[in-house]
Amino acid sequence: MESSLYQCILGVCLLLNLGGCCDISLSTCGGQAPGDVLIGVLNPCHAKVEALHKRIQPEAYNCTDFDLTPFTRTLAAAYTIEEINNSGFLPGVRLGYVICDTCSDATKAIHATENLLSINGSLPVQCDYIDYRPPVKVIIGSRYSEESIPVARLLGLHMVPQISCTASAPVLSDKLRFGSFLRMIPSDVHQTQALAKLMTRFSWDWIGVVSGDDDYGKAALQSFLLDADNAGVCVAFQEVLPHYLDHTHTNRRIQEVAGQIRSSKAQVVLLIVKGELVAELFQEMIRTNTTRTWIASDAWSISRQLASMEGINEVGDIFGFTFITGEIPGFKEYLLKLQPSPGAVNHYIQMYKELRFKCTPELLQYRECLKNNLTELCQMPDSIKYKSNRACHVPDPQKADDDFLVQNVDLTELYSEKVAVLTVAHALKQLLQCNETACPGEKNFQPWKLLEELKKVKFELDNRLIYFDESGNSVNGYDLIMWVKAGDKREFRVVGSYEVLKGIVEINEDKLQWMDNNNNTVPRSRCSELCGPGSRKDVSNISCCYNCTACEEGTYTDDWNQHDCEKCPNGTWSLKGWDHCEERTEKFQRWNEPYAIALVTAAVLGLLLLMAVLIIFLIHRKTPAVKIAGGKLCYVMIAGLSVSFASVVLFVGMPNDHLCRARQAMYGLGFTLCVSCILVRAFRTFLAFLFDLDRQHRLKKLYKPVAIVVISTGVQGLICVFWLIFDSPKVTYFLDGMDKWLQCTEGTSVGFGIMLSYIGLLAFICFLLAFKGRKVPQDFNETGNIIFGMLIYLFVWVCFIPIYVSREKLNERSVVQASAILASNYGIIFCHFVPKCYIALCRRKENVHEVFKKRLRKFTIDTSVNVFDITMRSGSPGGMSAAGSQSDNDSAFAEPQEPSVASVGAAANVFRHSERDATHLSLRKRRLRSHSF
């Protein structure tokens, strides 16, 4: 049977002018069907070449490890070709095919390509190939970029069109080097962009990458690294695995890569390797109970073999992008009854059935048969069945069929093979000038003519527009696949897509089903935690490893993981660490605030106290206590203090320019009026007790109470007027966080300083004048009250200056000034008015003119007697002066009246003479003592 099959294949070879066909057992080009136009199909039906690393002679390749998915791809291409022939799409033209096995090796792929291009058993060498007419006009394949790149180089010499359904290396888009290469998928440039954006979508910025050492792996890795950097994704580690499966170091490298994955903090790993290497790596992960989130390249993103491997549910979540998928009508039924079409020979179908249905324990030991993953798949009612190591045996494998391929291969993945064949058919229809009945064009055309038509092809299929861009790539995007748990296996679920033209990854959140989270949350894989709104990333040497720093005041971030904080728009502000900006709140001393209540309460109490003093003084206006306190000047002082207290109220509430001016002017004029009255009293006492009578007489001319008060207050008025004109107080604001404090400013503070300095000068003069008369008995003068009152004022305002200057916030300065005003006012009240009120209310018997006269006479008589005695003993003539003064004093206080310079002077004159004579007596006594000794 096998010999007759061989003769049949050989006859086909001769019929197709494919001289030099290899023995079918070598599986070089084991599937062929005659036709007017031949299509070559390159696919790795075997996964590797045995002992390739030991090959030292150009002997035949021994291909091993039959690979179901590429084998089924060749069947899809052959099936589509047969469907086109049967449909009459190309009237009068029959398409044929030649299927060659690349054995997943680039050199073997070149060997197969040479077979397809050879004429009469040899590959012609010519100066140009314009008229070169090989039997195979177009080649579909190969699966891997590692094979497609050298094949494209060879085909580019002859300009034979090559259409790949899976080779996605970016370098193949270079039309200078690969002028005849086309593909039904986008370049890996888009796939790596999609991978990087997928990671960004799930906030994975710390990932590991494992790639192959072939051209595809290297190019995809470099493309991904560039896209990852642009997307803000960092690579924690990069590992490389040998592309050749029979490499001597493969197992060791698998162990090393697995160790690196386990030790890394990265929880997401991208695998840009073929499915066979992924299977070995997953076995190691399962053995060591290691779970990660895996990102698949297109090479294994929908691998049924991996999805059904034992323990696949233990490795973690798996994502991947796959190319356009779809249904091939009738193909499933074709696989269930797998037989070559009439007139065709397919050695790979024979090989598959031998391995599938004639699997003995001996063959199974050498891995030369297909393992039955499902124990009940082999269901042949007319066969003799036995099970050995989960495989079954039938007497005639070539007549046996089952659904093994349907169950173990994702048929939708083969859709691109159908599209590639239909694309060729559309190009041929244009090239052969086909109409509804015939295709009159030359059928033995030069391949480059077909290439020109392929570049212009554009047709619609299953609601998709099929065409090639300028780089020979398809512009169709990708489906995002998630491997979800289905019993002990995984099934593929489309959870999103990536559109090449838009460059956006779209994900259906409702379809996501995470493996390792009970609450179905996204796994985390980050070098650093996300910086929330209100903070920014303080990046270290690695862009993905950073510290989160709160945004400063006036800046914000309203999104996660921002590099910089944005400034707040005009009129808005933010505090440190805020994620938004707000309008500032206007602040001032509101009436309901505690300190404002305290200020107003103190001011009102002061006004009430002044009113009480006024009432008491009016009731007792004719008593000595009131007259000694100043008489009518007391009422002027009360008025000045009332204005000063009222100014404190203006420090509360929303300020405006007029209030700012009014409160300073009210305080300055009111308190100056009060101090001017105190100055009159101090000057009166100073003149009365001035020892030098000539000076007293001269200075007495200056004692004009009304003039002193008016002039002193008028000077302050001029100061305020000039201040308000040239450097007027006004409302300003300062910013304190989210508060906009409205406060009064005193301009440049020059006018404010002059006003306060003037009051201080008057107070200091009062203090000096009162200090001169401090020895006068308290029954006859007010020096003590004046001294203490002015000391309190000077102390308060001396302390006020450094406190006021040190306050940077204007609202605090206003509070300090208001407090100083209250302290000064209360100091005047308690030093000048309260003692007199006490005498008027509590010592009424002493607050009469008779008692006051009696004390004055007694003081005068006692002083005169003492002086007379001292004078007689010392021989001083001063006694007459003292005695003469007595009559003056008696006359001065003969009638109750307001104290005057004369009346006070009488008492002062007696006191002055007595003090002077007492001093003379003391000196005389000292001299007598010294002389006697």
PDB file of C-alpha atoms in Angstrom, residues 581-780:
ATOM      1  CA  CYS A 581      -8.560  73.710  44.374  1.00  0.00           C
ATOM      2  CA  GLU A 582     -11.199  75.841  46.028  1.00  0.00           C
ATOM      3  CA  GLU A 583     -12.071  79.484  46.360  1.00  0.00           C
ATOM      4  CA  ARG A 584     -10.464  80.996  49.429  1.00  0.00           C
ATOM      5  CA  THR A 585     -12.746  81.897  52.321  1.00  0.00           C
ATOM      6  CA  GLU A 586     -12.710  85.565  53.310  1.00  0.00           C
ATOM      7  CA  LYS A 587     -11.735  85.903  56.942  1.00  0.00           C
ATOM      8  CA  PHE A 588     -11.814  88.807  59.395  1.00  0.00           C
ATOM      9  CA  GLN A 589     -12.634  89.395  63.043  1.00  0.00           C
ATOM     10  CA  ARG A 590     -16.259  88.360  62.949  1.00  0.00           C
ATOM     11  CA  TRP A 591     -18.622  89.456  65.646  1.00  0.00           C
ATOM     12  CA  ASN A 592     -19.287  85.892  66.787  1.00  0.00           C
ATOM     13  CA  GLU A 593     -15.646  84.896  67.238  1.00  0.00           C
ATOM     14  CA  PRO A 594     -14.338  84.509  70.805  1.00  0.00           C
ATOM     15  CA  TYR A 595     -11.663  87.162  70.668  1.00  0.00           C
ATOM     16  CA  ALA A 596     -13.938  89.633  68.905  1.00  0.00           C
ATOM     17  CA  ILE A 597     -16.535  89.071  71.615  1.00  0.00           C
ATOM     18  CA  ALA A 598     -13.844  89.643  74.260  1.00  0.00           C
ATOM     19  CA  LEU A 599     -12.693  92.899  72.619  1.00  0.00           C
ATOM     20  CA  VAL A 600     -16.194  94.282  72.223  1.00  0.00           C
ATOM     21  CA  THR A 601     -17.138  93.212  75.737  1.00  0.00           C
ATOM     22  CA  ALA A 602     -14.060  94.918  77.182  1.00  0.00           C
ATOM     23  CA  ALA A 603     -14.764  98.075  75.175  1.00  0.00           C
ATOM     24  CA  VAL A 604     -18.413  98.172  76.241  1.00  0.00           C
ATOM     25  CA  LEU A 605     -17.478  97.588  79.872  1.00  0.00           C
ATOM     26  CA  GLY A 606     -14.980 100.439  79.607  1.00  0.00           C
ATOM     27  CA  LEU A 607     -17.640 102.752  78.220  1.00  0.00           C
ATOM     28  CA  LEU A 608     -20.063 101.720  80.976  1.00  0.00           C
ATOM     29  CA  LEU A 609     -17.379 102.314  83.556  1.00  0.00           C
ATOM     30  CA  LEU A 610     -16.705 105.783  82.134  1.00  0.00           C
ATOM     31  CA  MET A 611     -20.413 106.483  82.209  1.00  0.00           C
ATOM     32  CA  ALA A 612     -20.529 105.464  85.860  1.00  0.00           C
ATOM     33  CA  VAL A 613     -17.543 107.697  86.617  1.00  0.00           C
ATOM     34  CA  LEU A 614     -19.212 110.558  84.801  1.00  0.00           C
ATOM     35  CA  ILE A 615     -22.368 110.142  86.853  1.00  0.00           C
ATOM     36  CA  ILE A 616     -20.409 109.968  90.112  1.00  0.00           C
ATOM     37  CA  PHE A 617     -18.351 113.038  89.211  1.00  0.00           C
ATOM     38  CA  LEU A 618     -21.443 115.010  88.229  1.00  0.00           C
ATOM     39  CA  ILE A 619     -23.137 114.150  91.513  1.00  0.00           C
ATOM     40  CA  HIS A 620     -20.009 115.036  93.529  1.00  0.00           C
ATOM     41  CA  ARG A 621     -18.756 117.771  91.263  1.00  0.00           C
ATOM     42  CA  LYS A 622     -18.368 120.297  94.134  1.00  0.00           C
ATOM     43  CA  THR A 623     -16.417 118.004  96.424  1.00  0.00           C
ATOM     44  CA  PRO A 624     -12.646 118.367  96.952  1.00  0.00           C
ATOM     45  CA  ALA A 625     -11.941 114.894  95.543  1.00  0.00           C
ATOM     46  CA  VAL A 626     -13.469 115.774  92.180  1.00  0.00           C
ATOM     47  CA  LYS A 627     -11.835 119.199  92.121  1.00  0.00           C
ATOM     48  CA  ILE A 628      -8.432 117.759  92.983  1.00  0.00           C
ATOM     49  CA  ALA A 629      -8.937 115.118  90.212  1.00  0.00           C
ATOM     50  CA  GLY A 630      -9.108 117.930  87.673  1.00  0.00           C
ATOM     51  CA  GLY A 631     -12.531 119.424  87.893  1.00  0.00           C
ATOM     52  CA  LYS A 632     -13.903 120.166  84.435  1.00  0.00           C
ATOM     53  CA  LEU A 633     -10.896 118.539  82.768  1.00  0.00           C
ATOM     54  CA  CYS A 634     -12.177 115.210  84.051  1.00  0.00           C
ATOM     55  CA  TYR A 635     -15.129 115.396  81.704  1.00  0.00           C
ATOM     56  CA  VAL A 636     -12.822 116.097  78.787  1.00  0.00           C
ATOM     57  CA  MET A 637     -10.712 113.068  79.771  1.00  0.00           C
ATOM     58  CA  ILE A 638     -13.833 110.905  79.951  1.00  0.00           C
ATOM     59  CA  ALA A 639     -14.834 112.064  76.484  1.00  0.00           C
ATOM     60  CA  GLY A 640     -11.374 111.251  75.079  1.00  0.00           C
ATOM     61  CA  LEU A 641     -11.349 107.806  76.660  1.00  0.00           C
ATOM     62  CA  SER A 642     -14.873 107.129  75.315  1.00  0.00           C
ATOM     63  CA  VAL A 643     -13.699 107.863  71.787  1.00  0.00           C
ATOM     64  CA  SER A 644     -10.686 105.600  72.363  1.00  0.00           C
ATOM     65  CA  PHE A 645     -12.906 102.768  73.589  1.00  0.00           C
ATOM     66  CA  ALA A 646     -15.228 103.243  70.620  1.00  0.00           C
ATOM     67  CA  SER A 647     -12.289 102.828  68.239  1.00  0.00           C
ATOM     68  CA  VAL A 648     -11.813  99.297  69.549  1.00  0.00           C
ATOM     69  CA  VAL A 649     -15.249  98.325  68.257  1.00  0.00           C
ATOM     70  CA  LEU A 650     -14.102  99.253  64.751  1.00  0.00           C
ATOM     71  CA  PHE A 651     -11.450  96.528  64.927  1.00  0.00           C
ATOM     72  CA  VAL A 652     -14.258  93.946  64.687  1.00  0.00           C
ATOM     73  CA  GLY A 653     -16.330  93.113  61.627  1.00  0.00           C
ATOM     74  CA  MET A 654     -15.635  93.250  57.900  1.00  0.00           C
ATOM     75  CA  PRO A 655     -13.217  96.101  57.325  1.00  0.00           C
ATOM     76  CA  ASN A 656     -13.311  98.769  54.656  1.00  0.00           C
ATOM     77  CA  ASP A 657     -11.120 101.751  53.855  1.00  0.00           C
ATOM     78  CA  HIS A 658     -13.247 104.188  55.839  1.00  0.00           C
ATOM     79  CA  LEU A 659     -13.282 102.015  58.959  1.00  0.00           C
ATOM     80  CA  CYS A 660      -9.534 101.515  58.697  1.00  0.00           C
ATOM     81  CA  ARG A 661      -8.995 105.288  58.700  1.00  0.00           C
ATOM     82  CA  ALA A 662     -11.626 106.002  61.336  1.00  0.00           C
ATOM     83  CA  ARG A 663     -10.372 103.597  63.980  1.00  0.00           C
ATOM     84  CA  GLN A 664      -6.811 104.915  63.904  1.00  0.00           C
ATOM     85  CA  ALA A 665      -7.898 108.555  63.901  1.00  0.00           C
ATOM     86  CA  MET A 666     -10.390 107.957  66.718  1.00  0.00           C
ATOM     87  CA  TYR A 667      -7.824 106.320  68.905  1.00  0.00           C
ATOM     88  CA  GLY A 668      -5.101 108.865  68.130  1.00  0.00           C
ATOM     89  CA  LEU A 669      -7.277 111.934  68.789  1.00  0.00           C
ATOM     90  CA  GLY A 670      -9.260 110.463  71.679  1.00  0.00           C
ATOM     91  CA  PHE A 671      -6.291 109.259  73.677  1.00  0.00           C
ATOM     92  CA  THR A 672      -4.280 112.396  72.886  1.00  0.00           C
ATOM     93  CA  LEU A 673      -7.152 114.498  74.273  1.00  0.00           C
ATOM     94  CA  CYS A 674      -7.069 112.466  77.467  1.00  0.00           C
ATOM     95  CA  VAL A 675      -3.286 112.657  77.848  1.00  0.00           C
ATOM     96  CA  SER A 676      -3.408 116.430  77.154  1.00  0.00           C
ATOM     97  CA  CYS A 677      -5.700 116.881  80.154  1.00  0.00           C
ATOM     98  CA  ILE A 678      -3.341 114.774  82.279  1.00  0.00           C
ATOM     99  CA  LEU A 679      -0.494 116.997  81.037  1.00  0.00           C
ATOM    100  CA  VAL A 680      -2.350 120.071  82.350  1.00  0.00           C
ATOM    101  CA  ARG A 681      -2.707 118.461  85.778  1.00  0.00           C
ATOM    102  CA  ALA A 682       0.925 117.383  85.875  1.00  0.00           C
ATOM    103  CA  PHE A 683       2.102 120.830  84.764  1.00  0.00           C
ATOM    104  CA  ARG A 684      -0.055 122.492  87.442  1.00  0.00           C
ATOM    105  CA  THR A 685       1.444 120.340  90.192  1.00  0.00           C
ATOM    106  CA  PHE A 686       4.959 120.895  88.820  1.00  0.00           C
ATOM    107  CA  LEU A 687       4.516 124.681  88.913  1.00  0.00           C
ATOM    108  CA  ALA A 688       2.992 124.665  92.385  1.00  0.00           C
ATOM    109  CA  PHE A 689       5.916 122.807  93.902  1.00  0.00           C
ATOM    110  CA  LEU A 690       8.689 124.369  91.883  1.00  0.00           C
ATOM    111  CA  PHE A 691      11.380 125.543  94.376  1.00  0.00           C
ATOM    112  CA  ASP A 692      12.722 128.282  92.183  1.00  0.00           C
ATOM    113  CA  LEU A 693      10.206 131.129  92.491  1.00  0.00           C
ATOM    114  CA  ASP A 694      11.614 132.986  89.514  1.00  0.00           C
ATOM    115  CA  ARG A 695      11.233 129.966  87.249  1.00  0.00           C
ATOM    116  CA  GLN A 696       7.823 129.358  88.703  1.00  0.00           C
ATOM    117  CA  HIS A 697       6.826 132.859  87.864  1.00  0.00           C
ATOM    118  CA  ARG A 698       8.088 132.555  84.293  1.00  0.00           C
ATOM    119  CA  LEU A 699       6.567 129.113  83.657  1.00  0.00           C
ATOM    120  CA  LYS A 700       3.338 130.126  85.268  1.00  0.00           C
ATOM    121  CA  LYS A 701       2.664 132.259  82.217  1.00  0.00           C
ATOM    122  CA  LEU A 702       2.552 129.059  80.131  1.00  0.00           C
ATOM    123  CA  TYR A 703      -0.096 127.487  82.293  1.00  0.00           C
ATOM    124  CA  LYS A 704      -3.074 127.853  79.994  1.00  0.00           C
ATOM    125  CA  PRO A 705      -5.137 124.643  80.377  1.00  0.00           C
ATOM    126  CA  VAL A 706      -7.446 125.196  77.455  1.00  0.00           C
ATOM    127  CA  ALA A 707      -4.633 126.220  75.150  1.00  0.00           C
ATOM    128  CA  ILE A 708      -2.500 123.241  76.188  1.00  0.00           C
ATOM    129  CA  VAL A 709      -5.328 120.794  75.538  1.00  0.00           C
ATOM    130  CA  VAL A 710      -6.286 122.358  72.203  1.00  0.00           C
ATOM    131  CA  ILE A 711      -2.736 122.689  70.912  1.00  0.00           C
ATOM    132  CA  SER A 712      -1.683 119.202  71.985  1.00  0.00           C
ATOM    133  CA  THR A 713      -4.752 117.607  70.446  1.00  0.00           C
ATOM    134  CA  GLY A 714      -4.481 119.847  67.374  1.00  0.00           C
ATOM    135  CA  VAL A 715      -0.952 118.678  66.670  1.00  0.00           C
ATOM    136  CA  GLN A 716      -2.180 115.092  66.749  1.00  0.00           C
ATOM    137  CA  GLY A 717      -5.005 116.111  64.446  1.00  0.00           C
ATOM    138  CA  LEU A 718      -2.507 117.499  61.921  1.00  0.00           C
ATOM    139  CA  ILE A 719      -0.490 114.288  62.135  1.00  0.00           C
ATOM    140  CA  CYS A 720      -3.618 112.233  61.383  1.00  0.00           C
ATOM    141  CA  VAL A 721      -4.629 114.522  58.515  1.00  0.00           C
ATOM    142  CA  PHE A 722      -1.256 114.263  56.812  1.00  0.00           C
ATOM    143  CA  TRP A 723      -1.223 110.502  57.460  1.00  0.00           C
ATOM    144  CA  LEU A 724      -4.663 110.052  55.897  1.00  0.00           C
ATOM    145  CA  ILE A 725      -3.705 112.154  52.892  1.00  0.00           C
ATOM    146  CA  PHE A 726      -0.275 110.810  52.028  1.00  0.00           C
ATOM    147  CA  ASP A 727      -0.159 107.303  53.514  1.00  0.00           C
ATOM    148  CA  SER A 728      -3.726 106.442  54.316  1.00  0.00           C
ATOM    149  CA  PRO A 729      -4.697 103.169  56.006  1.00  0.00           C
ATOM    150  CA  LYS A 730      -6.649 100.901  53.704  1.00  0.00           C
ATOM    151  CA  VAL A 731      -8.048  97.414  53.428  1.00  0.00           C
ATOM    152  CA  THR A 732      -5.675  94.757  52.235  1.00  0.00           C
ATOM    153  CA  TYR A 733      -5.532  91.014  52.536  1.00  0.00           C
ATOM    154  CA  PHE A 734      -3.045  88.302  53.181  1.00  0.00           C
ATOM    155  CA  LEU A 735      -3.342  84.666  52.272  1.00  0.00           C
ATOM    156  CA  ASP A 736      -3.117  82.016  54.939  1.00  0.00           C
ATOM    157  CA  GLY A 737      -3.806  78.607  53.464  1.00  0.00           C
ATOM    158  CA  MET A 738      -7.427  78.537  52.380  1.00  0.00           C
ATOM    159  CA  ASP A 739      -8.180  81.760  54.261  1.00  0.00           C
ATOM    160  CA  LYS A 740      -8.112  85.218  52.726  1.00  0.00           C
ATOM    161  CA  TRP A 741      -7.767  87.549  55.684  1.00  0.00           C
ATOM    162  CA  LEU A 742      -9.199  91.021  55.124  1.00  0.00           C
ATOM    163  CA  GLN A 743      -7.414  93.478  57.402  1.00  0.00           C
ATOM    164  CA  CYS A 744      -6.430  97.080  57.617  1.00  0.00           C
ATOM    165  CA  THR A 745      -2.903  98.102  56.865  1.00  0.00           C
ATOM    166  CA  GLU A 746      -1.388 101.339  58.127  1.00  0.00           C
ATOM    167  CA  GLY A 747       0.321 102.100  54.833  1.00  0.00           C
ATOM    168  CA  THR A 748       4.077 102.282  55.239  1.00  0.00           C
ATOM    169  CA  SER A 749       3.548 102.618  59.044  1.00  0.00           C
ATOM    170  CA  VAL A 750       5.339 106.004  59.078  1.00  0.00           C
ATOM    171  CA  GLY A 751       2.196 107.941  59.954  1.00  0.00           C
ATOM    172  CA  PHE A 752       1.171 105.238  62.413  1.00  0.00           C
ATOM    173  CA  GLY A 753       4.549 105.410  64.105  1.00  0.00           C
ATOM    174  CA  ILE A 754       4.510 109.230  64.328  1.00  0.00           C
ATOM    175  CA  MET A 755       1.015 109.168  65.848  1.00  0.00           C
ATOM    176  CA  LEU A 756       1.998 106.671  68.541  1.00  0.00           C
ATOM    177  CA  SER A 757       5.317 108.435  69.146  1.00  0.00           C
ATOM    178  CA  TYR A 758       3.551 111.731  69.710  1.00  0.00           C
ATOM    179  CA  ILE A 759       1.226 110.197  72.307  1.00  0.00           C
ATOM    180  CA  GLY A 760       4.231 108.562  73.910  1.00  0.00           C
ATOM    181  CA  LEU A 761       6.038 111.897  74.034  1.00  0.00           C
ATOM    182  CA  LEU A 762       3.110 113.554  75.805  1.00  0.00           C
ATOM    183  CA  ALA A 763       2.885 110.659  78.240  1.00  0.00           C
ATOM    184  CA  PHE A 764       6.602 110.825  78.951  1.00  0.00           C
ATOM    185  CA  ILE A 765       6.377 114.605  79.643  1.00  0.00           C
ATOM    186  CA  CYS A 766       3.489 113.939  82.022  1.00  0.00           C
ATOM    187  CA  PHE A 767       5.573 111.314  83.760  1.00  0.00           C
ATOM    188  CA  LEU A 768       8.568 113.679  84.203  1.00  0.00           C
ATOM    189  CA  LEU A 769       6.437 116.556  85.510  1.00  0.00           C
ATOM    190  CA  ALA A 770       4.669 114.258  87.957  1.00  0.00           C
ATOM    191  CA  PHE A 771       7.929 112.689  89.021  1.00  0.00           C
ATOM    192  CA  LYS A 772       9.240 116.119  90.061  1.00  0.00           C
ATOM    193  CA  GLY A 773       6.363 116.515  92.532  1.00  0.00           C
ATOM    194  CA  ARG A 774       6.374 112.976  93.849  1.00  0.00           C
ATOM    195  CA  LYS A 775       7.289 114.041  97.481  1.00  0.00           C
ATOM    196  CA  VAL A 776       4.210 116.221  97.911  1.00  0.00           C
ATOM    197  CA  PRO A 777       1.743 114.744 100.463  1.00  0.00           C
ATOM    198  CA  GLN A 778      -0.998 112.816  98.723  1.00  0.00           C
ATOM    199  CA  ASP A 779      -3.708 114.895 100.311  1.00  0.00           C
ATOM    200  CA  PHE A 780      -2.770 117.834  98.102  1.00  0.00           C
TER     201      PHE A 780
END
